[in-house]
Amino acid sequence: MKWNKLISELKRRHVFKSTIAYLAISWIVIQIASILLPALDAPDTALKTLIYILAAGLVLWIGFSWYYDLTRDGIQKTDDTETSPESLQLANRRLNKVIAGSLTVGVLLLIVISFWAGSNWNDQPATPEIKKIAVIPLVLKTGGEEDAYLETGMTQELIDQLSKVEQLTVINQRSTKVLTSGFDQTNTLILNVIKGVDFFVDGSIEREFDRINVQIALRESIGVEPVWQKGYSSDILEVRLLWANVAADLASQMGIVVKPENQLFWSGLRPVNPKAYELYLKGRHYLNKSTLDERKQGLLYLQEAIDLNPSDPHAYAWLSEAYIMLGHNGPDAPPDAFPNALKAAERAIELDSTIALGWASLSHYHTYYGRDWAKAESAFYRANELDPNLADNHFHRSWYLAIFGEMNEAIEEHKLARDLDPFTPYQTAWLGELYRWVGMYEEGLREVERVNYMDDKFALGLFIRGRIFIDQGKVEEGLELLRQSAEIDQFWKYPGYGLALLQTGHIEEGKAILREMEQIPPNDFIDLFIGVYYAYLGDYDKSFEMWNIENETAWFVGLRIMFVPDEIRKDPRFIQLMRDMNLPDPAPLVYHPEGSASAL
């Protein structure tokens, strides 16, 4: 009985109809706002805030309609006594008119505003789905060369956060260093790359005790006035959150609505341990230098960072990549480089499975050492899913695909690496080598020519140009280039110049380099190439004596696609060696231009 009495009282006081009227008007307001707010560049949270306000208002409105009613004399307090049937009927009519009128006016406004907003959107230029951005290295206001790690570290932090936005292609910092003030404005390669960049970010950083102060500017071209700029300040503890906020603001200013699943990457950023973080930044800085000693120093810094903060997944991910880098150093590679890389990668993923570099390092380990091809492919996929802007991940996946003879995909993947890191010579030079493998010599030479715009004395570029020339029958020119390559960098003497001497009939000179290798203390890299030299001398027994499944050099899996003469690939021992590594039997490398992404 109490419920019946309450419902009757609600009806008498017109609470139900008042609520319906409020909901109808609120619906119209939300529909109009959903059109107007994006057109006016309102923040993403504006519509959600409006809905919360209207929901809270509904509670207040219900209370208001209990005590007040709409009468012919306006809004009056509702009587506590029973109202006559005639009065109830008149009040119902008035409320019906309010509801009907509100809906009519609201629908008309909705139609008008839809046309207005639609015409505004149509007048705007089409926005590309993916925008390319270059973060020019940030400048430290005070400090010397010993503080350069802070410039590269803070720049990389911003690049890392921007890379979490799916609609952005972010150029690697190794390449954006070329775009600092004073770059060669007559360099055709640089000018062509700049034309393809939609936005440039630059700025300055200042460290005041435990605070980081940042000034950021967004430009549509280098050297022009910024379209937007802003200052930020944060305690060093929250430095990653600071860069996430910068990245979110930059995305908004570029007209990008960051997807909720991308925003999630910013929501769980952890505070840093200041001392460990500084060591971590130094480690990354030294890893990106060119000499083996500098990279070893970077590894030591990262290990010290982990000792101070054993729960930092970022430090473990970079430590893993440091070991991967050292594992590619041919005869100088530490014997435990790849096993240590695996431990660090697995620990990074265990601590935080959303860090792309941890997965990337895991894929690189399995490609060059672990040879668990299914795990390699899965890790490549996950790393690219988390951060498609990791140029080196595309580079290594290209080699993974090439090992399996998937040359169309390998070349397309290598193009991605080159485009993300356009001014780092090896990203371009090795693409030329892939073209050489499938007989596309002109395409290969074009890539090597791009390298000349970066460094005309780059040993790898000379190495690949020389190999192409020899394939084309320009033997003397090719040998001279390979000799120059070996003079610049002794590393290329054994896989390059000495091997080419044997290939081109300069047997005694080639044997002299073979004898030189045989005097070097045994290691897997040297054993690999001693076996290759004997293969070209026709002594296959000696080759297989030097090759075995236990060889741990990163180069060993390359036997399937490079270095050795075609005849030895038919030897049952060679076929069995490939099968022992779970690789397909040897087959010619083929590229189908009609099947490439660039031809579609």
Coordinates of C-alpha atoms in Angstrom, one line a residue:
M1 CA 0.0 0.0 0.0
K2 CA 2.8 2.4 0.8
W3 CA 4.3 1.8 -2.7
N4 CA 0.9 2.5 -4.4
K5 CA 0.5 5.7 -2.4
L6 CA 4.1 6.8 -3.3
I7 CA 3.5 6.2 -7.0
S8 CA 0.1 8.0 -6.9
E9 CA 1.8 10.9 -5.2
L10 CA 4.6 11.0 -7.9
K11 CA 2.0 11.1 -10.6
R12 CA 0.0 13.8 -8.8
R13 CA 3.2 15.9 -8.5
H14 CA 4.1 15.1 -12.2
V15 CA 7.5 13.8 -11.3
F16 CA 7.4 11.1 -14.0
K17 CA 6.5 13.5 -16.8
S18 CA 9.0 16.1 -15.5
T19 CA 11.7 13.4 -15.6
I20 CA 10.8 12.4 -19.1
A21 CA 11.0 16.1 -20.2
Y22 CA 14.4 16.4 -18.5
L23 CA 15.7 13.3 -20.3
A24 CA 14.3 14.4 -23.6
I25 CA 16.0 17.8 -23.4
S26 CA 19.3 16.2 -22.1
W27 CA 19.3 13.9 -25.1
I28 CA 19.0 16.8 -27.4
V29 CA 21.8 18.7 -25.6
I30 CA 24.1 15.7 -25.8
Q31 CA 23.5 15.2 -29.5
I32 CA 24.2 18.8 -30.2
A33 CA 27.3 18.8 -28.1
S34 CA 28.6 15.6 -29.8
I35 CA 28.6 17.6 -33.0
L36 CA 29.7 21.0 -31.8
L37 CA 32.5 20.0 -29.4
P38 CA 34.7 18.3 -32.1
A39 CA 34.1 21.0 -34.6
L40 CA 35.3 23.6 -32.0
D41 CA 38.4 21.5 -31.0
A42 CA 37.1 21.0 -27.5
P43 CA 39.1 18.6 -25.3
D44 CA 38.2 14.9 -25.5
T45 CA 36.9 15.0 -21.9
A46 CA 34.4 17.8 -22.6
L47 CA 31.5 15.5 -23.7
K48 CA 32.1 13.1 -20.8
T49 CA 32.0 16.0 -18.4
L50 CA 28.7 17.3 -19.8
I51 CA 27.1 13.8 -19.4
Y52 CA 28.3 13.7 -15.7
I53 CA 26.8 17.2 -15.1
L54 CA 23.4 16.2 -16.7
A55 CA 23.3 13.0 -14.7
A56 CA 23.9 14.9 -11.5
G57 CA 21.3 17.4 -12.6
L58 CA 18.7 14.7 -13.0
V59 CA 18.8 13.9 -9.3
L60 CA 18.3 17.6 -8.5
W61 CA 15.5 17.9 -11.0
I62 CA 13.6 15.0 -9.6
G63 CA 13.8 16.6 -6.1
F64 CA 12.8 20.0 -7.6
S65 CA 9.7 18.5 -9.5
W66 CA 8.5 16.9 -6.2
Y67 CA 8.1 20.3 -4.6
Y68 CA 7.3 22.5 -7.6
D69 CA 4.9 22.3 -10.5
L70 CA 4.3 24.1 -13.8
T71 CA 1.0 26.1 -13.6
R72 CA -0.7 28.7 -15.7
D73 CA 0.9 31.3 -13.3
G74 CA 4.4 29.8 -13.8
I75 CA 6.3 27.6 -11.5
Q76 CA 4.5 27.2 -8.2
K77 CA 5.1 25.1 -5.1
T78 CA 3.0 21.9 -5.3
D79 CA 0.1 21.7 -2.7
D80 CA 0.3 18.9 -0.2
T81 CA -3.4 18.3 -0.6
E82 CA -5.2 16.4 -3.4
T83 CA -5.5 18.3 -6.6
S84 CA -8.8 18.3 -8.6
P85 CA -9.0 16.2 -11.7
E86 CA -9.4 19.3 -13.9
S87 CA -6.2 20.8 -12.5
L88 CA -4.3 17.6 -13.0
Q89 CA -5.5 17.4 -16.7
L90 CA -4.4 21.0 -17.3
A91 CA -1.0 20.4 -15.8
N92 CA -0.5 17.3 -17.9
R93 CA -1.3 19.2 -21.0
R94 CA 1.2 21.9 -20.1
L95 CA 3.9 19.3 -19.5
N96 CA 3.1 17.5 -22.8
K97 CA 3.4 20.7 -24.6
V98 CA 6.8 21.4 -23.0
I99 CA 8.0 17.9 -23.9
A100 CA 6.7 18.1 -27.5
G101 CA 8.0 21.6 -28.0
S102 CA 11.4 20.8 -26.6
L103 CA 11.8 17.8 -28.8
T104 CA 10.7 19.8 -31.9
V105 CA 13.0 22.7 -31.2
G106 CA 15.8 20.3 -30.3
V107 CA 15.5 18.3 -33.5
L108 CA 15.4 21.4 -35.6
L109 CA 18.5 22.7 -33.9
L110 CA 20.2 19.3 -34.3
I111 CA 19.5 19.4 -38.1
V112 CA 20.8 23.0 -38.4
I113 CA 23.9 22.4 -36.4
S114 CA 24.7 19.2 -38.2
F115 CA 24.7 21.0 -41.5
W116 CA 26.8 23.8 -40.1
A117 CA 29.4 21.5 -38.5
G118 CA 29.4 19.3 -41.6
S119 CA 30.1 22.3 -43.9
N120 CA 32.9 23.3 -41.5
W121 CA 34.5 19.9 -41.7
N122 CA 34.1 19.7 -45.5
D123 CA 35.9 23.1 -45.8
Q124 CA 38.9 21.7 -43.9
P125 CA 41.7 20.0 -45.9
A126 CA 41.8 16.2 -45.7
T127 CA 43.9 15.1 -42.8
P128 CA 46.2 12.2 -43.6
E129 CA 45.6 9.1 -41.5
I130 CA 49.3 8.9 -40.5
K131 CA 51.4 11.9 -39.8
K132 CA 55.2 11.9 -39.9
I133 CA 57.0 13.8 -37.2
A134 CA 60.7 14.5 -36.5
V135 CA 61.9 15.4 -33.0
I136 CA 65.0 17.5 -33.4
P137 CA 67.3 16.8 -30.4
L138 CA 66.4 19.0 -27.5
V139 CA 69.1 21.5 -26.4
L140 CA 70.4 21.6 -22.8
K141 CA 70.4 25.3 -21.7
T142 CA 73.4 24.8 -19.3
G143 CA 76.0 22.1 -19.2
G144 CA 78.9 20.7 -21.2
E145 CA 79.7 17.7 -23.3
E146 CA 79.6 15.5 -20.2
D147 CA 75.9 16.3 -20.0
A148 CA 75.1 15.3 -23.6
Y149 CA 73.4 12.1 -22.3
L150 CA 70.7 14.3 -20.8
E151 CA 69.9 15.9 -24.2
T152 CA 69.8 12.5 -26.1
G153 CA 68.0 10.9 -23.2
M154 CA 65.2 13.4 -22.9
T155 CA 64.8 13.6 -26.6
Q156 CA 64.4 9.8 -26.7
E157 CA 61.9 9.8 -23.9
L158 CA 59.7 12.2 -26.0
I159 CA 60.1 10.0 -29.1
D160 CA 59.2 6.9 -27.0
Q161 CA 56.0 8.5 -25.8
L162 CA 55.0 9.9 -29.2
S163 CA 55.6 6.4 -30.7
K164 CA 52.7 5.1 -28.6
V165 CA 50.3 7.2 -30.7
E166 CA 49.1 4.9 -33.5
Q167 CA 48.6 7.7 -36.0
L168 CA 52.2 8.9 -35.8
T169 CA 55.3 7.9 -37.7
V170 CA 58.3 9.1 -35.6
I171 CA 61.7 9.4 -37.2
N172 CA 64.6 7.9 -35.2
Q173 CA 66.8 10.2 -33.2
R174 CA 69.9 9.0 -34.9
S175 CA 68.6 10.6 -38.1
T176 CA 67.0 13.7 -36.6
K177 CA 70.5 14.7 -35.3
V178 CA 71.3 15.6 -38.9
L179 CA 68.6 18.2 -38.8
T180 CA 70.1 20.3 -36.0
S181 CA 71.2 23.9 -36.9
G182 CA 73.8 24.2 -39.6
F183 CA 72.8 21.1 -41.6
D184 CA 73.8 21.0 -45.3
Q185 CA 70.8 22.6 -47.1
T186 CA 72.2 21.6 -50.5
N187 CA 72.1 17.9 -49.6
T188 CA 69.4 16.4 -51.9
L189 CA 68.7 13.4 -49.6
I190 CA 68.1 15.6 -46.6
L191 CA 65.8 18.0 -48.6
N192 CA 63.8 15.1 -50.0
V193 CA 63.3 13.6 -46.5
I194 CA 62.3 16.9 -45.0
K195 CA 59.6 17.3 -47.7
G196 CA 57.9 14.1 -46.4
V197 CA 57.7 15.3 -42.8
D198 CA 54.5 16.9 -41.6
F199 CA 55.7 18.4 -38.3
F200 CA 59.0 19.2 -36.5
V201 CA 59.4 19.4 -32.8
D202 CA 62.3 21.2 -31.1
G203 CA 62.9 22.8 -27.7
S204 CA 65.1 23.1 -24.7
I205 CA 65.6 21.4 -21.4
E206 CA 66.9 22.8 -18.1
R207 CA 67.8 20.8 -15.0
E208 CA 67.4 22.5 -11.6
F209 CA 68.4 20.2 -8.8
D210 CA 65.6 17.5 -8.9
R211 CA 63.3 19.3 -11.4
I212 CA 63.2 19.2 -15.2
N213 CA 62.0 22.3 -17.0
V214 CA 61.1 22.0 -20.7
Q215 CA 60.2 24.3 -23.5
I216 CA 58.6 22.6 -26.5
A217 CA 57.7 24.1 -30.0
L218 CA 55.8 22.5 -32.8
R219 CA 56.6 23.7 -36.4
E220 CA 55.3 22.8 -39.8
S221 CA 58.8 23.3 -41.3
I222 CA 62.3 23.8 -40.0
G223 CA 63.1 27.5 -39.2
V224 CA 59.6 28.8 -39.4
E225 CA 57.5 30.3 -36.5
P226 CA 56.0 27.6 -34.3
V227 CA 52.3 26.8 -34.7
W228 CA 52.3 26.0 -31.0
Q229 CA 54.6 26.2 -28.0
K230 CA 54.4 25.5 -24.3
G231 CA 56.5 25.1 -21.2
Y232 CA 56.5 22.2 -18.7
S233 CA 58.0 21.5 -15.4
S234 CA 58.2 18.3 -13.3
D235 CA 60.1 16.6 -10.5
I236 CA 62.6 14.1 -12.0
L237 CA 60.6 11.3 -10.3
E238 CA 57.7 11.9 -12.7
V239 CA 59.8 12.6 -15.8
R240 CA 58.1 9.9 -17.9
L241 CA 54.7 11.3 -17.1
L242 CA 56.0 14.7 -18.1
W243 CA 56.9 13.4 -21.6
A244 CA 53.6 11.6 -21.9
N245 CA 51.8 14.9 -21.2
V246 CA 54.0 16.6 -23.9
A247 CA 53.2 13.8 -26.4
A248 CA 49.5 14.1 -25.7
D249 CA 49.5 17.8 -26.2
L250 CA 51.5 17.6 -29.4
A251 CA 49.1 14.9 -30.8
S252 CA 46.2 17.2 -30.0
Q253 CA 47.8 20.2 -31.7
M254 CA 48.4 18.0 -34.8
G255 CA 44.7 17.3 -34.9
I256 CA 45.1 13.7 -33.7
V257 CA 42.6 12.1 -31.4
V258 CA 44.6 9.5 -29.4
K259 CA 42.8 6.2 -29.2
P260 CA 41.9 5.0 -25.8
E261 CA 44.0 1.9 -26.1
N262 CA 47.0 4.1 -26.9
Q263 CA 46.3 6.4 -23.9
L264 CA 46.4 3.3 -21.6
F265 CA 50.2 3.2 -22.2
W266 CA 50.5 6.6 -20.5
S267 CA 48.3 5.7 -17.5
G268 CA 50.7 3.3 -15.8
L269 CA 53.9 5.1 -16.1
R270 CA 56.0 4.6 -12.9
P271 CA 58.1 7.1 -11.0
V272 CA 61.9 6.7 -11.6
N273 CA 64.7 6.2 -9.2
P274 CA 66.7 9.4 -9.9
K275 CA 70.2 7.9 -9.5
A276 CA 69.4 4.7 -11.4
Y277 CA 67.6 6.8 -14.1
E278 CA 70.7 8.9 -14.7
L279 CA 72.8 5.8 -15.1
Y280 CA 70.2 4.4 -17.5
L281 CA 70.3 7.6 -19.6
K282 CA 74.1 7.4 -19.8
G283 CA 73.8 3.7 -20.8
R284 CA 71.5 4.5 -23.7
H285 CA 73.7 7.4 -24.7
Y286 CA 76.8 5.4 -25.0
L287 CA 75.1 2.5 -26.8
N288 CA 74.3 4.8 -29.7
K289 CA 78.0 5.7 -30.1
S290 CA 80.1 4.1 -32.8
T291 CA 83.0 2.3 -31.1
L292 CA 83.0 -1.1 -29.3
D293 CA 84.6 0.4 -26.2
E294 CA 81.8 3.1 -26.0
R295 CA 79.1 0.5 -26.3
K296 CA 80.7 -1.6 -23.6
Q297 CA 80.7 1.4 -21.4
G298 CA 77.0 1.8 -22.1
L299 CA 76.4 -1.7 -21.0
L300 CA 78.3 -1.1 -17.8
Y301 CA 76.1 2.0 -17.0
L302 CA 72.9 -0.1 -17.6
Q303 CA 74.1 -2.8 -15.3
E304 CA 74.8 -0.2 -12.6
A305 CA 71.3 1.2 -13.1
I306 CA 69.8 -2.3 -12.6
D307 CA 71.9 -2.9 -9.5
L308 CA 70.4 0.3 -8.0
N309 CA 66.9 -0.4 -9.2
P310 CA 66.4 -4.1 -10.0
S311 CA 62.7 -3.6 -10.9
D312 CA 63.2 -1.2 -13.9
P313 CA 62.0 -3.0 -17.0
H314 CA 63.4 -0.2 -19.3
A315 CA 67.0 -0.8 -18.1
Y316 CA 66.6 -4.5 -18.7
A317 CA 65.3 -4.0 -22.2
W318 CA 68.2 -1.8 -23.2
L319 CA 70.6 -4.1 -21.5
S320 CA 69.3 -6.9 -23.7
E321 CA 69.7 -4.8 -26.8
A322 CA 73.2 -3.8 -25.7
Y323 CA 74.2 -7.5 -25.6
I324 CA 72.5 -8.0 -29.0
M325 CA 74.7 -5.2 -30.4
L326 CA 77.8 -6.7 -28.9
G327 CA 76.9 -10.1 -30.3
H328 CA 77.1 -8.6 -33.9
N329 CA 80.7 -7.5 -33.5
G330 CA 82.1 -10.4 -35.4
P331 CA 85.4 -11.7 -34.0
D332 CA 85.1 -9.2 -31.1
A333 CA 81.7 -10.5 -29.9
P334 CA 81.7 -11.7 -26.2
P335 CA 80.9 -15.4 -26.0
D336 CA 78.1 -14.8 -23.5
A337 CA 76.5 -11.9 -25.4
F338 CA 73.4 -13.7 -26.7
P339 CA 72.6 -15.8 -23.6
N340 CA 72.8 -12.6 -21.5
A341 CA 70.6 -10.8 -24.0
L342 CA 67.9 -13.5 -23.5
K343 CA 68.0 -13.2 -19.7
A344 CA 67.6 -9.5 -19.8
A345 CA 64.9 -9.5 -22.5
E346 CA 62.8 -12.1 -20.5
R347 CA 63.3 -10.1 -17.3
A348 CA 62.1 -6.9 -19.0
I349 CA 59.0 -8.6 -20.3
E350 CA 58.3 -10.2 -16.9
L351 CA 58.4 -6.7 -15.3
D352 CA 56.4 -4.9 -18.0
S353 CA 55.1 -6.7 -21.1
T354 CA 54.1 -3.4 -22.8
I355 CA 57.7 -2.3 -23.4
A356 CA 58.3 -2.9 -27.1
L357 CA 62.1 -3.1 -26.9
G358 CA 61.9 -6.1 -24.6
W359 CA 60.0 -8.0 -27.2
A360 CA 62.2 -6.7 -30.0
S361 CA 65.4 -7.9 -28.3
L362 CA 63.8 -11.3 -27.7
S363 CA 63.1 -11.6 -31.4
H364 CA 66.6 -10.6 -32.3
Y365 CA 68.0 -13.2 -29.9
H366 CA 66.0 -16.0 -31.5
T367 CA 66.8 -14.9 -35.0
Y368 CA 70.6 -14.9 -34.6
Y369 CA 71.2 -17.3 -31.8
G370 CA 68.3 -19.1 -30.3
R371 CA 66.9 -20.1 -33.7
D372 CA 63.4 -20.7 -32.3
W373 CA 61.7 -19.2 -35.4
A374 CA 58.2 -19.3 -34.1
K375 CA 59.2 -17.4 -31.0
A376 CA 61.1 -14.9 -33.1
E377 CA 58.1 -14.2 -35.3
S378 CA 55.8 -13.9 -32.4
A379 CA 58.1 -11.5 -30.6
F380 CA 58.7 -9.4 -33.8
Y381 CA 54.9 -9.1 -34.1
R382 CA 54.4 -8.1 -30.5
A383 CA 57.2 -5.5 -30.6
N384 CA 55.8 -3.9 -33.8
E385 CA 52.3 -3.9 -32.3
L386 CA 53.5 -2.0 -29.3
D387 CA 55.8 0.4 -31.3
P388 CA 55.9 0.3 -35.1
N389 CA 58.5 3.1 -35.0
L390 CA 61.4 0.9 -33.9
A391 CA 63.6 1.1 -37.0
D392 CA 66.1 -1.6 -35.8
N393 CA 63.2 -4.0 -35.2
H394 CA 62.2 -3.7 -38.9
F395 CA 65.8 -4.0 -39.9
H396 CA 66.3 -7.3 -38.0
R397 CA 62.9 -8.7 -39.1
S398 CA 64.0 -8.0 -42.7
W399 CA 66.9 -10.3 -42.1
Y400 CA 64.7 -12.9 -40.5
L401 CA 62.5 -12.9 -43.6
A402 CA 65.5 -13.0 -45.9
I403 CA 66.9 -16.1 -44.1
F404 CA 63.7 -17.9 -45.1
G405 CA 63.8 -16.6 -48.7
E406 CA 60.8 -14.3 -48.3
M407 CA 62.5 -11.6 -50.3
N408 CA 59.4 -9.5 -51.2
E409 CA 58.5 -9.0 -47.5
A410 CA 62.2 -8.7 -46.5
I411 CA 62.8 -5.8 -48.9
E412 CA 59.5 -4.0 -47.9
E413 CA 60.4 -4.4 -44.2
H414 CA 63.9 -3.0 -44.9
K415 CA 62.4 0.0 -46.6
L416 CA 60.4 0.7 -43.4
A417 CA 63.7 0.6 -41.4
R418 CA 65.3 3.0 -43.9
D419 CA 62.4 5.4 -43.9
L420 CA 62.2 5.5 -40.1
D421 CA 66.0 6.1 -39.9
P422 CA 66.8 7.7 -43.2
F423 CA 70.2 9.2 -42.3
T424 CA 71.8 6.2 -40.6
P425 CA 74.0 4.7 -43.4
Y426 CA 73.7 1.0 -42.5
Q427 CA 69.8 1.1 -42.7
T428 CA 70.2 2.1 -46.4
A429 CA 73.4 0.2 -47.3
W430 CA 72.1 -3.2 -46.3
L431 CA 68.9 -2.7 -48.3
G432 CA 71.3 -2.4 -51.3
E433 CA 72.7 -5.8 -50.4
L434 CA 69.2 -7.4 -50.4
Y435 CA 68.6 -6.0 -53.9
R436 CA 72.0 -7.5 -55.0
W437 CA 70.9 -10.9 -53.8
V438 CA 68.0 -11.0 -56.2
G439 CA 69.9 -9.4 -59.1
M440 CA 68.3 -6.0 -58.9
Y441 CA 71.6 -4.2 -59.3
E442 CA 70.4 -0.8 -60.3
E443 CA 68.1 -0.6 -57.3
G444 CA 71.0 -1.7 -55.1
L445 CA 73.3 1.0 -56.5
R446 CA 70.6 3.6 -55.9
E447 CA 70.5 2.7 -52.3
V448 CA 74.3 2.9 -52.1
E449 CA 74.2 6.3 -53.7
R450 CA 71.9 7.5 -50.9
V451 CA 74.6 6.3 -48.5
N452 CA 77.1 8.6 -50.3
Y453 CA 75.0 11.6 -49.3
M454 CA 75.5 10.6 -45.7
D455 CA 79.1 9.4 -45.8
D456 CA 81.0 8.7 -49.0
K457 CA 83.7 6.8 -47.0
F458 CA 81.3 4.5 -45.2
A459 CA 83.0 1.1 -45.3
L460 CA 79.8 -0.9 -45.6
G461 CA 78.6 1.2 -48.5
L462 CA 81.9 0.6 -50.4
F463 CA 81.6 -3.1 -49.5
I464 CA 78.2 -3.4 -51.1
R465 CA 79.0 -1.3 -54.1
G466 CA 82.1 -3.4 -54.7
R467 CA 80.1 -6.6 -54.5
I468 CA 77.5 -5.3 -57.0
F469 CA 80.3 -4.3 -59.4
I470 CA 81.8 -7.7 -59.3
D471 CA 78.4 -9.3 -60.0
Q472 CA 78.1 -7.0 -63.0
G473 CA 81.5 -8.1 -64.3
K474 CA 83.3 -4.9 -63.3
V475 CA 85.9 -6.9 -61.4
E476 CA 88.8 -4.5 -61.0
E477 CA 86.5 -1.6 -59.9
G478 CA 84.8 -3.9 -57.5
L479 CA 88.0 -5.2 -56.0
E480 CA 89.3 -1.7 -55.5
L481 CA 86.2 -0.7 -53.6
L482 CA 86.4 -3.7 -51.4
R483 CA 90.1 -3.0 -50.7
Q484 CA 89.2 0.6 -49.7
S485 CA 86.4 -0.8 -47.5
A486 CA 88.9 -3.1 -45.7
E487 CA 91.3 -0.2 -45.2
I488 CA 88.7 1.9 -43.6
D489 CA 87.4 -0.9 -41.4
Q490 CA 89.4 -4.1 -40.9
F491 CA 86.2 -5.9 -40.1
W492 CA 85.3 -6.1 -43.9
K493 CA 88.6 -7.6 -45.0
Y494 CA 87.5 -11.2 -44.4
P495 CA 83.8 -11.2 -45.6
G496 CA 84.7 -8.7 -48.3
Y497 CA 88.0 -8.2 -50.0
G498 CA 89.7 -11.5 -49.3
L499 CA 86.6 -13.5 -50.3
A500 CA 86.2 -11.5 -53.5
L501 CA 89.8 -12.3 -54.4
L502 CA 89.0 -16.0 -54.4
Q503 CA 85.7 -15.4 -56.2
T504 CA 87.5 -13.6 -59.0
G505 CA 90.4 -15.9 -59.5
H506 CA 93.1 -14.1 -57.5
I507 CA 93.7 -17.4 -55.6
E508 CA 97.2 -16.8 -54.1
E509 CA 96.2 -13.4 -52.8
G510 CA 93.0 -14.9 -51.3
K511 CA 95.0 -17.7 -49.7
A512 CA 97.3 -15.2 -48.1
I513 CA 94.3 -13.7 -46.3
L514 CA 93.1 -17.2 -45.4
R515 CA 96.4 -17.9 -43.8
E516 CA 96.1 -14.7 -41.9
M517 CA 92.7 -15.7 -40.5
E518 CA 94.1 -19.1 -39.5
Q519 CA 96.7 -17.3 -37.3
I520 CA 93.9 -15.6 -35.3
P521 CA 92.9 -17.4 -32.0
P522 CA 89.8 -19.6 -32.9
N523 CA 86.4 -18.0 -32.5
D524 CA 83.0 -18.8 -34.2
F525 CA 83.2 -15.8 -36.5
I526 CA 86.6 -16.6 -37.9
D527 CA 85.7 -20.3 -38.1
L528 CA 82.7 -19.4 -40.2
F529 CA 84.8 -17.5 -42.8
I530 CA 87.7 -20.0 -42.8
G531 CA 85.0 -22.5 -43.9
V532 CA 83.7 -20.1 -46.5
Y533 CA 87.2 -19.6 -48.0
Y534 CA 87.7 -23.3 -48.2
A535 CA 84.4 -23.7 -50.0
Y536 CA 85.6 -21.3 -52.7
L537 CA 88.8 -23.3 -52.9
G538 CA 86.8 -26.5 -53.4
D539 CA 87.7 -28.2 -50.2
Y540 CA 84.2 -28.9 -48.8
D541 CA 85.5 -31.4 -46.2
K542 CA 87.5 -28.6 -44.6
S543 CA 84.5 -26.3 -44.8
F544 CA 82.3 -28.7 -42.9
E545 CA 85.0 -29.3 -40.4
M546 CA 84.8 -25.6 -39.6
W547 CA 81.0 -25.4 -39.6
N548 CA 78.8 -27.0 -37.0
I549 CA 75.5 -26.4 -35.3
E550 CA 77.2 -25.2 -32.2
N551 CA 78.6 -22.1 -34.0
E552 CA 77.2 -19.1 -32.0
T553 CA 78.2 -16.2 -34.2
A554 CA 75.2 -14.0 -35.3
W555 CA 76.4 -14.4 -38.9
F556 CA 76.1 -18.2 -39.0
V557 CA 72.4 -18.4 -40.0
G558 CA 73.4 -16.2 -43.0
L559 CA 75.0 -19.2 -44.7
R560 CA 71.7 -20.2 -46.2
I561 CA 71.5 -17.0 -48.2
M562 CA 75.0 -15.5 -48.6
F563 CA 78.8 -16.0 -48.7
V564 CA 79.0 -19.6 -50.1
P565 CA 79.2 -20.8 -53.7
D566 CA 76.0 -22.4 -55.2
E567 CA 77.7 -25.8 -55.7
I568 CA 78.1 -26.4 -51.9
R569 CA 74.4 -25.7 -51.3
K570 CA 73.7 -29.0 -53.1
D571 CA 75.9 -31.0 -50.8
P572 CA 73.9 -33.2 -48.5
R573 CA 75.9 -32.1 -45.5
F574 CA 75.0 -28.5 -46.2
I575 CA 71.3 -29.4 -46.6
Q576 CA 71.5 -31.3 -43.3
L577 CA 73.1 -28.3 -41.6
M578 CA 70.2 -26.1 -42.6
R579 CA 67.7 -28.7 -41.4
D580 CA 69.6 -28.9 -38.0
M581 CA 68.9 -25.2 -37.7
N582 CA 65.2 -25.8 -38.6
L583 CA 65.7 -23.8 -41.8
P584 CA 64.2 -24.6 -45.3
D585 CA 66.5 -26.4 -47.8
P586 CA 68.6 -24.0 -49.9
A587 CA 66.7 -22.4 -52.8
P588 CA 67.4 -19.5 -55.2
L589 CA 66.3 -16.1 -53.8
V590 CA 63.6 -14.6 -55.9
Y591 CA 61.9 -11.2 -55.8
H592 CA 58.5 -10.6 -57.6
P593 CA 58.0 -6.9 -58.2
E594 CA 54.3 -7.4 -58.9
G595 CA 53.9 -8.8 -55.5
S596 CA 55.6 -6.0 -53.5
A597 CA 53.6 -3.5 -51.5
S598 CA 55.1 -0.6 -53.4
A599 CA 53.8 -2.1 -56.7
L600 CA 50.2 -2.4 -55.5

